[in-house]
Amino acid sequence: ELDDVRLAIIGVPENRNDINFIGEDYQLGEIRKTLYTLFPGNWHTGIADLGNINKGETVEDTYFALRTTLSILMEKKIIPIIIGGSQDLTYANYRSYDTFKPMVNIVNVDCKFDLGDVSKPIKNDSFMGKIILEKPYNLFNYTTLGYQTYFNSQEEIDLMEKLYFEAYRLGEVSSDITSVEPMVRDANIVTIDMSSIKGSEVSNKQRFSPNGLDGKEICAITRYAGLSNKVSSFGIYEYKQSKDDELTSILIAQMIWYFIEGVNSRISDDDFTDENSFQKFTVLVEDEELLFYKSNKTGRWWIEIPFLSEVNNKLKRHTLLPCMHQDYVDACNNIIPERWYKAHRKNSV
């Protein structure tokens, strides 16, 4: 039945692990209704709406149902679009890779890191801590886009640095939205917390902070996620249903539209076995020889990370790190790109 399907929409109205849960239920119909009023682009991929995975007897039952469903879809090369409840569902999404993906990269668009207190039961503000610390250890890289410093403890900020994870402040992301493209290009999972959106862009019930990403910026990020050849699952979480104001459901529908648009515009440009498809540049910085690759098809850039096979044999797909042209320019000016440094350090420990 799903032979011609490339994208599958799944609603998961599970919110019992929200730290502010007070017993409320909500529907996702408004998002779907709005999405289906939008005109499709010049799309060639089949899209299926698989309905909702309703709340199980326990939250763990919901996790199990979601994890199983996502595994089946991804093994069929179908990209799930998850419309969520609380963002701890990302944990089930991550675990759905256990059977077929040895190392996973997660990009979280969020004002918080969600590391939380892992000694306590999983919640929507601590699921990343569980992902990092629980076996099997399949997480290779974790990137947070749009974090706001005053919502994160210094301990969490220090931990992100210590683990060589990547974190980009709201100001950095907003000042140049194109800078997030290489991070998203390297992700397997992209998870979005709606609290990362500026309060004026969403309905009253959804408002979290006066500062945040605007509608144009979040739609650019979701389009980049769609364009990435590696992104194989995509989720939007923390939707708060509001009877008096449809602004949030309209924005989420447009975010999904841009993700689908991106998937339909994917170009396979990461085959570096064909020497005619890329240019290679060597730059000497301090004592390091940095190798850059530029795709002739798309103009996108990568930088090579020395492959330490004896350290971690799961890393074969991670020897080339997406980067920007600016990283090459910086290297020519004797500046080592920070992303290369962190990836190299992580590869060495």
GROMACS .gro file of C-alpha atoms in nm:
model
  349
    1GLU     CA    1   0.000   0.000   0.000
    2LEU     CA    2   0.288   0.238   0.070
    3ASP     CA    3   0.488   0.153  -0.243
    4ASP     CA    4   0.479   0.503  -0.394
    5VAL     CA    5   0.493   0.689  -0.064
    6ARG     CA    6   0.802   0.891   0.028
    7LEU     CA    7   0.660   1.096   0.319
    8ALA     CA    8   0.419   0.991   0.594
    9ILE     CA    9   0.241   1.227   0.834
   10ILE     CA   10   0.177   1.087   1.182
   11GLY     CA   11   0.004   1.268   1.467
   12VAL     CA   12   0.096   1.173   1.825
   13PRO     CA   13  -0.119   1.365   2.079
   14GLU     CA   14   0.081   1.225   2.374
   15ASN     CA   15   0.162   1.490   2.633
   16ARG     CA   16   0.163   1.314   2.971
   17ASN     CA   17   0.538   1.367   3.016
   18ASP     CA   18   0.501   1.742   2.974
   19ILE     CA   19   0.627   1.903   3.298
   20ASN     CA   20   0.313   2.123   3.289
   21PHE     CA   21   0.067   1.841   3.214
   22ILE     CA   22  -0.263   1.888   3.400
   23GLY     CA   23  -0.471   1.619   3.234
   24GLU     CA   24  -0.569   1.801   2.917
   25ASP     CA   25  -0.620   1.630   2.583
   26TYR     CA   26  -0.593   1.801   2.248
   27GLN     CA   27  -0.655   1.735   1.881
   28LEU     CA   28  -0.431   1.780   1.578
   29GLY     CA   29  -0.713   1.821   1.328
   30GLU     CA   30  -0.671   2.197   1.294
   31ILE     CA   31  -0.313   2.154   1.166
   32ARG     CA   32  -0.423   1.896   0.910
   33LYS     CA   33  -0.720   2.107   0.800
   34THR     CA   34  -0.491   2.405   0.742
   35LEU     CA   35  -0.222   2.196   0.570
   36TYR     CA   36  -0.470   2.053   0.321
   37THR     CA   37  -0.589   2.402   0.220
   38LEU     CA   38  -0.236   2.488   0.099
   39PHE     CA   39  -0.155   2.435  -0.269
   40PRO     CA   40   0.116   2.174  -0.329
   41GLY     CA   41   0.430   2.280  -0.508
   42ASN     CA   42   0.567   2.109  -0.816
   43TRP     CA   43   0.604   1.791  -0.612
   44HIS     CA   44   0.674   1.440  -0.733
   45THR     CA   45   0.677   1.245  -0.405
   46GLY     CA   46   0.387   1.045  -0.268
   47ILE     CA   47   0.256   1.161   0.070
   48ALA     CA   48   0.039   0.953   0.306
   49ASP     CA   49  -0.141   1.068   0.619
   50LEU     CA   50  -0.136   0.772   0.857
   51GLY     CA   51  -0.364   0.936   1.114
   52ASN     CA   52  -0.281   0.945   1.483
   53ILE     CA   53  -0.104   0.714   1.726
   54ASN     CA   54  -0.335   0.764   2.022
   55LYS     CA   55  -0.220   0.762   2.383
   56GLY     CA   56  -0.141   0.414   2.511
   57GLU     CA   57  -0.223   0.279   2.856
   58THR     CA   58   0.109   0.429   2.965
   59VAL     CA   59   0.345   0.676   2.799
   60GLU     CA   60   0.586   0.385   2.743
   61ASP     CA   61   0.315   0.214   2.536
   62THR     CA   62   0.291   0.524   2.318
   63TYR     CA   63   0.671   0.532   2.284
   64PHE     CA   64   0.670   0.166   2.179
   65ALA     CA   65   0.397   0.219   1.918
   66LEU     CA   66   0.574   0.526   1.777
   67ARG     CA   67   0.917   0.362   1.776
   68THR     CA   68   0.786   0.052   1.598
   69THR     CA   69   0.593   0.254   1.339
   70LEU     CA   70   0.890   0.479   1.263
   71SER     CA   71   1.128   0.183   1.226
   72ILE     CA   72   0.897   0.017   0.973
   73LEU     CA   73   0.857   0.339   0.773
   74MET     CA   74   1.226   0.427   0.768
   75GLU     CA   75   1.329   0.076   0.665
   76LYS     CA   76   1.096   0.130   0.366
   77LYS     CA   77   1.281   0.461   0.299
   78ILE     CA   78   0.970   0.660   0.397
   79ILE     CA   79   1.036   0.983   0.587
   80PRO     CA   80   0.797   1.029   0.881
   81ILE     CA   81   0.668   1.377   0.968
   82ILE     CA   82   0.565   1.361   1.334
   83ILE     CA   83   0.321   1.618   1.472
   84GLY     CA   84   0.353   1.599   1.846
   85GLY     CA   85   0.247   1.631   2.171
   86SER     CA   86   0.537   1.682   2.407
   87GLN     CA   87   0.894   1.679   2.279
   88ASP     CA   88   1.002   1.377   2.485
   89LEU     CA   89   0.858   1.180   2.190
   90THR     CA   90   1.195   1.256   2.029
   91TYR     CA   91   1.333   0.983   2.258
   92ALA     CA   92   1.108   0.723   2.088
   93ASN     CA   93   1.206   0.866   1.750
   94TYR     CA   94   1.576   0.825   1.836
   95ARG     CA   95   1.527   0.467   1.960
   96SER     CA   96   1.356   0.376   1.631
   97TYR     CA   97   1.704   0.387   1.471
   98ASP     CA   98   1.847   0.121   1.707
   99THR     CA   99   1.802  -0.168   1.465
  100PHE     CA  100   1.950  -0.015   1.151
  101LYS     CA  101   2.153   0.302   1.219
  102PRO     CA  102   2.471   0.270   1.428
  103MET     CA  103   2.528   0.644   1.480
  104VAL     CA  104   2.264   0.916   1.486
  105ASN     CA  105   2.287   1.296   1.463
  106ILE     CA  106   2.010   1.503   1.620
  107VAL     CA  107   1.936   1.869   1.550
  108ASN     CA  108   1.701   2.028   1.803
  109VAL     CA  109   1.548   2.368   1.724
  110ASP     CA  110   1.479   2.482   2.079
  111CYS     CA  111   1.533   2.762   2.328
  112LYS     CA  112   1.656   2.499   2.580
  113PHE     CA  113   1.900   2.206   2.562
  114ASP     CA  114   1.654   1.965   2.732
  115LEU     CA  115   1.935   1.783   2.915
  116GLY     CA  116   1.748   1.801   3.248
  117ASP     CA  117   1.800   1.574   3.548
  118VAL     CA  118   1.849   1.221   3.417
  119SER     CA  119   1.811   1.069   3.764
  120LYS     CA  120   1.439   1.152   3.741
  121PRO     CA  121   1.180   0.999   3.504
  122ILE     CA  122   1.191   1.126   3.146
  123LYS     CA  123   1.011   1.455   3.079
  124ASN     CA  124   0.990   1.697   2.789
  125ASP     CA  125   1.272   1.904   2.943
  126SER     CA  126   1.511   1.610   3.006
  127PHE     CA  127   1.475   1.365   2.716
  128MET     CA  128   1.813   1.458   2.563
  129GLY     CA  129   1.987   1.363   2.887
  130LYS     CA  130   1.829   1.016   2.857
  131ILE     CA  131   1.934   0.989   2.492
  132ILE     CA  132   2.295   1.077   2.578
  133LEU     CA  133   2.330   0.848   2.881
  134GLU     CA  134   2.122   0.540   2.802
  135LYS     CA  135   2.250   0.232   2.620
  136PRO     CA  136   2.285   0.157   2.337
  137TYR     CA  137   2.497   0.469   2.285
  138ASN     CA  138   2.402   0.558   1.928
  139LEU     CA  139   2.419   0.937   1.950
  140PHE     CA  140   2.713   1.081   1.759
  141ASN     CA  141   2.628   1.450   1.756
  142TYR     CA  142   2.368   1.677   1.914
  143THR     CA  143   2.311   2.032   1.789
  144THR     CA  144   2.077   2.291   1.939
  145LEU     CA  145   1.971   2.580   1.717
  146GLY     CA  146   1.827   2.900   1.861
  147TYR     CA  147   1.894   2.845   2.232
  148GLN     CA  148   1.840   3.134   2.472
  149THR     CA  149   2.106   3.152   2.743
  150TYR     CA  150   1.876   3.260   3.029
  151PHE     CA  151   1.666   2.943   2.987
  152ASN     CA  152   1.969   2.714   3.038
  153SER     CA  153   2.180   2.656   3.348
  154GLN     CA  154   2.554   2.716   3.329
  155GLU     CA  155   2.603   2.345   3.409
  156GLU     CA  156   2.411   2.248   3.095
  157ILE     CA  157   2.601   2.499   2.881
  158ASP     CA  158   2.932   2.362   3.018
  159LEU     CA  159   2.819   2.002   2.955
  160MET     CA  160   2.735   2.078   2.591
  161GLU     CA  161   3.087   2.218   2.552
  162LYS     CA  162   3.252   1.929   2.735
  163LEU     CA  163   3.081   1.669   2.514
  164TYR     CA  164   3.181   1.866   2.199
  165PHE     CA  165   2.815   1.911   2.108
  166GLU     CA  166   2.711   2.218   1.913
  167ALA     CA  167   2.492   2.501   2.037
  168TYR     CA  168   2.399   2.814   1.845
  169ARG     CA  169   2.236   3.109   2.018
  170LEU     CA  170   1.919   3.266   1.888
  171GLY     CA  171   2.115   3.578   1.787
  172GLU     CA  172   2.365   3.374   1.584
  173VAL     CA  173   2.088   3.188   1.401
  174SER     CA  174   1.878   3.498   1.333
  175SER     CA  175   2.170   3.708   1.210
  176ASP     CA  176   2.240   3.459   0.928
  177ILE     CA  177   1.979   3.189   0.881
  178THR     CA  178   2.185   3.027   0.601
  179SER     CA  179   2.448   2.934   0.864
  180VAL     CA  180   2.222   2.657   0.999
  181GLU     CA  181   2.213   2.471   0.665
  182PRO     CA  182   2.534   2.265   0.718
  183MET     CA  183   2.419   2.160   1.068
  184VAL     CA  184   2.081   2.046   0.939
  185ARG     CA  185   2.242   1.880   0.636
  186ASP     CA  186   2.433   1.652   0.875
  187ALA     CA  187   2.127   1.549   1.080
  188ASN     CA  188   1.932   1.224   1.078
  189ILE     CA  189   1.663   1.356   1.313
  190VAL     CA  190   1.535   1.714   1.316
  191THR     CA  191   1.312   1.791   1.616
  192ILE     CA  192   1.145   2.129   1.667
  193ASP     CA  193   1.004   2.268   1.992
  194MET     CA  194   0.736   2.529   1.922
  195SER     CA  195   0.855   2.723   2.229
  196SER     CA  196   1.152   2.829   2.015
  197ILE     CA  197   0.914   3.055   1.818
  198LYS     CA  198   0.874   3.423   1.907
  199GLY     CA  199   0.555   3.483   2.106
  200SER     CA  200   0.412   3.732   1.857
  201GLU     CA  201   0.418   3.467   1.581
  202VAL     CA  202   0.188   3.217   1.754
  203SER     CA  203  -0.149   3.202   1.930
  204ASN     CA  204  -0.195   3.319   2.290
  205LYS     CA  205  -0.187   2.971   2.442
  206GLN     CA  206   0.132   2.883   2.253
  207ARG     CA  207   0.332   3.187   2.362
  208PHE     CA  208   0.644   3.105   2.561
  209SER     CA  209   0.880   3.400   2.524
  210PRO     CA  210   0.879   3.739   2.352
  211ASN     CA  211   1.212   3.638   2.195
  212GLY     CA  212   1.247   3.354   1.948
  213LEU     CA  213   1.262   3.261   1.582
  214ASP     CA  214   1.013   3.427   1.352
  215GLY     CA  215   0.791   3.247   1.101
  216LYS     CA  216   1.020   3.311   0.806
  217GLU     CA  217   1.325   3.178   0.995
  218ILE     CA  218   1.160   2.858   1.118
  219CYS     CA  219   1.023   2.787   0.768
  220ALA     CA  220   1.374   2.836   0.624
  221ILE     CA  221   1.506   2.582   0.878
  222THR     CA  222   1.235   2.327   0.792
  223ARG     CA  223   1.312   2.370   0.422
  224TYR     CA  224   1.683   2.308   0.491
  225ALA     CA  225   1.579   1.994   0.683
  226GLY     CA  226   1.386   1.874   0.380
  227LEU     CA  227   1.676   1.948   0.146
  228SER     CA  228   1.919   1.739   0.355
  229ASN     CA  229   1.986   1.399   0.201
  230LYS     CA  230   2.048   1.255   0.549
  231VAL     CA  231   1.737   1.372   0.735
  232SER     CA  232   1.519   1.062   0.760
  233SER     CA  233   1.271   1.174   1.030
  234PHE     CA  234   1.125   1.511   1.120
  235GLY     CA  235   0.911   1.617   1.416
  236ILE     CA  236   0.729   1.928   1.537
  237TYR     CA  237   0.636   1.921   1.905
  238GLU     CA  238   0.479   2.116   2.192
  239TYR     CA  239   0.176   2.229   1.992
  240LYS     CA  240  -0.082   2.389   2.222
  241GLN     CA  241  -0.431   2.374   2.076
  242SER     CA  242  -0.624   2.699   2.098
  243LYS     CA  243  -0.993   2.743   2.015
  244ASP     CA  244  -0.978   3.121   1.978
  245ASP     CA  245  -0.670   3.158   1.760
  246GLU     CA  246  -0.549   2.949   1.465
  247LEU     CA  247  -0.214   3.122   1.418
  248THR     CA  248  -0.008   2.829   1.552
  249SER     CA  249  -0.178   2.565   1.336
  250ILE     CA  250  -0.128   2.786   1.028
  251LEU     CA  251   0.244   2.824   1.107
  252ILE     CA  252   0.293   2.450   1.169
  253ALA     CA  253   0.113   2.370   0.841
  254GLN     CA  254   0.347   2.608   0.658
  255MET     CA  255   0.652   2.454   0.832
  256ILE     CA  256   0.542   2.110   0.712
  257TRP     CA  257   0.480   2.251   0.361
  258TYR     CA  258   0.836   2.385   0.347
  259PHE     CA  259   0.978   2.053   0.470
  260ILE     CA  260   0.791   1.868   0.193
  261GLU     CA  261   0.909   2.131  -0.057
  262GLY     CA  262   1.268   2.067   0.057
  263VAL     CA  263   1.237   1.689   0.021
  264ASN     CA  264   1.106   1.738  -0.333
  265SER     CA  265   1.408   1.955  -0.413
  266ARG     CA  266   1.672   1.711  -0.284
  267ILE     CA  267   1.976   1.668  -0.506
  268SER     CA  268   2.218   1.383  -0.453
  269ASP     CA  269   2.545   1.574  -0.426
  270ASP     CA  270   2.735   1.374  -0.164
  271ASP     CA  271   2.883   1.098  -0.381
  272PHE     CA  272   3.254   1.167  -0.357
  273THR     CA  273   3.359   0.859  -0.553
  274ASP     CA  274   3.297   1.039  -0.885
  275GLU     CA  275   3.581   1.288  -0.922
  276ASN     CA  276   3.393   1.485  -1.189
  277SER     CA  277   3.116   1.573  -0.944
  278PHE     CA  278   3.325   1.776  -0.698
  279GLN     CA  279   3.628   2.000  -0.655
  280LYS     CA  280   3.883   1.937  -0.382
  281PHE     CA  281   4.079   2.208  -0.200
  282THR     CA  282   4.370   2.162   0.040
  283VAL     CA  283   4.446   2.432   0.297
  284LEU     CA  284   4.732   2.425   0.547
  285VAL     CA  285   4.632   2.580   0.881
  286GLU     CA  286   4.894   2.576   1.156
  287ASP     CA  287   5.004   2.209   1.153
  288GLU     CA  288   4.679   2.075   1.011
  289GLU     CA  289   4.607   1.995   0.649
  290LEU     CA  290   4.238   2.067   0.592
  291LEU     CA  291   4.064   1.909   0.292
  292PHE     CA  292   3.755   2.082   0.154
  293TYR     CA  293   3.513   1.946  -0.105
  294LYS     CA  294   3.274   2.152  -0.315
  295SER     CA  295   2.988   1.990  -0.507
  296ASN     CA  296   2.972   2.089  -0.874
  297LYS     CA  297   2.597   2.019  -0.871
  298THR     CA  298   2.487   2.235  -0.578
  299GLY     CA  299   2.787   2.442  -0.469
  300ARG     CA  300   2.759   2.297  -0.117
  301TRP     CA  301   3.077   2.245   0.086
  302TRP     CA  302   3.220   1.971   0.310
  303ILE     CA  303   3.535   1.941   0.518
  304GLU     CA  304   3.711   1.611   0.582
  305ILE     CA  305   3.763   1.485   0.936
  306PRO     CA  306   4.061   1.250   0.984
  307PHE     CA  307   3.910   0.904   1.018
  308LEU     CA  308   4.034   0.728   1.331
  309SER     CA  309   3.905   0.379   1.264
  310GLU     CA  310   4.065   0.228   1.573
  311VAL     CA  311   3.875   0.472   1.796
  312ASN     CA  312   3.524   0.421   1.664
  313ASN     CA  313   3.434   0.188   1.381
  314LYS     CA  314   3.078   0.323   1.354
  315LEU     CA  315   3.186   0.647   1.192
  316LYS     CA  316   3.224   0.567   0.825
  317ARG     CA  317   2.956   0.813   0.713
  318HIS     CA  318   3.090   1.085   0.935
  319THR     CA  319   3.428   1.141   0.776
  320LEU     CA  320   3.294   1.434   0.572
  321LEU     CA  321   3.138   1.717   0.768
  322PRO     CA  322   2.906   1.963   0.591
  323CYS     CA  323   3.035   2.320   0.612
  324MET     CA  324   3.001   2.659   0.446
  325HIS     CA  325   3.210   2.842   0.191
  326GLN     CA  326   3.295   3.082   0.475
  327ASP     CA  327   3.473   2.797   0.659
  328TYR     CA  328   3.701   2.757   0.357
  329VAL     CA  329   3.763   3.133   0.348
  330ASP     CA  330   3.842   3.127   0.723
  331ALA     CA  331   4.083   2.836   0.675
  332CYS     CA  332   4.260   3.034   0.401
  333ASN     CA  333   4.300   3.308   0.663
  334ASN     CA  334   4.455   3.060   0.908
  335ILE     CA  335   4.140   3.007   1.119
  336ILE     CA  336   4.042   2.647   1.199
  337PRO     CA  337   3.661   2.604   1.169
  338GLU     CA  338   3.508   2.537   1.511
  339ARG     CA  339   3.283   2.258   1.379
  340TRP     CA  340   3.589   2.076   1.241
  341TYR     CA  341   3.770   2.119   1.573
  342LYS     CA  342   3.480   1.978   1.777
  343ALA     CA  343   3.422   1.686   1.540
  344HIS     CA  344   3.795   1.610   1.535
  345ARG     CA  345   3.815   1.618   1.917
  346LYS     CA  346   3.508   1.397   1.949
  347ASN     CA  347   3.659   1.157   1.698
  348SER     CA  348   3.977   1.141   1.906
  349VAL     CA  349   3.836   1.073   2.254
   0.00000   0.00000   0.00000
